[in-house]
Coordinates of C-alpha atoms in Angstrom, one line a residue:
X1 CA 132.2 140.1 220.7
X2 CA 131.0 139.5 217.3
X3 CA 128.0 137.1 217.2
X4 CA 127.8 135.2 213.7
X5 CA 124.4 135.4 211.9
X6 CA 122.2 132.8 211.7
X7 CA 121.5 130.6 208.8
X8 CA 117.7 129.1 209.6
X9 CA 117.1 125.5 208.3
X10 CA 113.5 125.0 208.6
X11 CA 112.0 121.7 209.6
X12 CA 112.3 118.8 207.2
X13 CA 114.6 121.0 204.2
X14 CA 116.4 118.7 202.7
X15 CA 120.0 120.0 204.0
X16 CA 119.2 119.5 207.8
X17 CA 121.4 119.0 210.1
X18 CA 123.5 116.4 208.0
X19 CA 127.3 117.1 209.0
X20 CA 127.9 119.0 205.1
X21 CA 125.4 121.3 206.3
X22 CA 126.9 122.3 209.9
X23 CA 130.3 122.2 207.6
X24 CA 128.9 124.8 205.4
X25 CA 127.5 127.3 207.7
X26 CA 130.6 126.8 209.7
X27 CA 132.8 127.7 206.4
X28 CA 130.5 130.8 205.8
X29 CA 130.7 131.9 209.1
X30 CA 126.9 131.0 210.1
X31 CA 125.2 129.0 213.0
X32 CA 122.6 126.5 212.3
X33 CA 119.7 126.2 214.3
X34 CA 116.5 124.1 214.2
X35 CA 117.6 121.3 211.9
X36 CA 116.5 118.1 211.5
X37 CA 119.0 114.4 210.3
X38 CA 118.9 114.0 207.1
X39 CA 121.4 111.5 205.5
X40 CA 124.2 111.9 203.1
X41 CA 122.3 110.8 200.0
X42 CA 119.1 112.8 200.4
X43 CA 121.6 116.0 200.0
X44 CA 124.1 114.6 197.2
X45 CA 121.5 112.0 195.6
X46 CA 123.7 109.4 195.3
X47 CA 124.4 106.4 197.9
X48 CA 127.8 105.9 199.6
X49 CA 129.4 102.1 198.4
X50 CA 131.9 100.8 201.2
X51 CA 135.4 100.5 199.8
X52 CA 135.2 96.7 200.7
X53 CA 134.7 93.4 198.4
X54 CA 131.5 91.4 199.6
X55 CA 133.6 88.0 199.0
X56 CA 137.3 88.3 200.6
X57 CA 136.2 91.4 202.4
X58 CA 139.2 93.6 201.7
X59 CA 139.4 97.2 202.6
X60 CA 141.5 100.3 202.0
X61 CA 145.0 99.8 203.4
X62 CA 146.3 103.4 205.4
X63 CA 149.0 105.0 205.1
X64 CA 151.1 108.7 204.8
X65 CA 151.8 110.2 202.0
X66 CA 155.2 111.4 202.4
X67 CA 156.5 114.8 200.3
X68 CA 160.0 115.8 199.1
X69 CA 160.4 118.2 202.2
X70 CA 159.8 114.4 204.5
X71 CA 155.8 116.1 205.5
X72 CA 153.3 113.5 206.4
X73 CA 149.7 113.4 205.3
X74 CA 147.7 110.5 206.0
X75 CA 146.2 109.0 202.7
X76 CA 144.6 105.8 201.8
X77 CA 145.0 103.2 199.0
X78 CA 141.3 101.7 198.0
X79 CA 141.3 98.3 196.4
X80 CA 139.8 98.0 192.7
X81 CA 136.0 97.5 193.5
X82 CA 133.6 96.7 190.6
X83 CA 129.9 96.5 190.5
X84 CA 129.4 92.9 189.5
X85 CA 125.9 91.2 188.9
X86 CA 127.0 87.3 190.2
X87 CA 124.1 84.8 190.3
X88 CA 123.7 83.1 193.9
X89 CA 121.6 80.7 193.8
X90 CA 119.2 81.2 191.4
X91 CA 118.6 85.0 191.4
X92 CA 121.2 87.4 190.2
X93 CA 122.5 89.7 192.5
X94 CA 124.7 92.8 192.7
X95 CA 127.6 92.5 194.2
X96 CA 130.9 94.9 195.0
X97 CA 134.0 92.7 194.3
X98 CA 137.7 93.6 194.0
X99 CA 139.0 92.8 190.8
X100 CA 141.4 90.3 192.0
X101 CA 138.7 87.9 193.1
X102 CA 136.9 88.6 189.2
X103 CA 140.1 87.5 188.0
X104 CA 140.3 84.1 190.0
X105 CA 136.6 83.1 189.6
X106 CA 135.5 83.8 193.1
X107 CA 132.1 85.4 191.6
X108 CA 130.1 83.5 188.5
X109 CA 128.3 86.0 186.9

């Protein structure tokens, strides 16, 4: 039987054993070994933001995505989240809001 070569993550390199990593050496044929957690945004640099508005809390809605030939896919529909600095209080703050609570004047910014 064919045994797959070995990709060798050392201790503390910045790919790890984050799940892109395994993905990678799984696409390339390779087996990871001694690998360490590393998080999502220590490999891509940026930081996840949740789908979801910090005022009314809504999330993605899911779904299929149905072709011409009646296939199914599952999808998802995200709601329009902005970056918004409101002021709570007295300090400003940065917030993730949908658009539709901007538009009714849920967040004073």
């Amino acid at each position: 039987m064919y045994a797959a070569p070995v990709a060798r993550i050392p201790p503390g390199h910045p790919l790890g054993s984050c799940a892109v990593a395994k993905q990678l050496c799984r696409y390339h044929g390779l087996r990871a070994t001694g690998v360490v957690n590393v998080s999502a945004s220590e490999v891509f640099g940026v930081t996840p933001v949740a789908a979801n508005c910090d005022v009314c809390g809504k999330g993605p809605g899911f779904g299929n995505s149905i072709s011409h030939s009646h296939r199914r896919t599952r999808r998802r529909w995200n709601p329009n989240i902005q970056t918004v600095r409101a002021v709570i209080g007295r300090t400003p703050k940065r917030l993730n809001v949908c658009t539709s609570c901007i538009k009714a004047g849920k967040v004073s910014r």
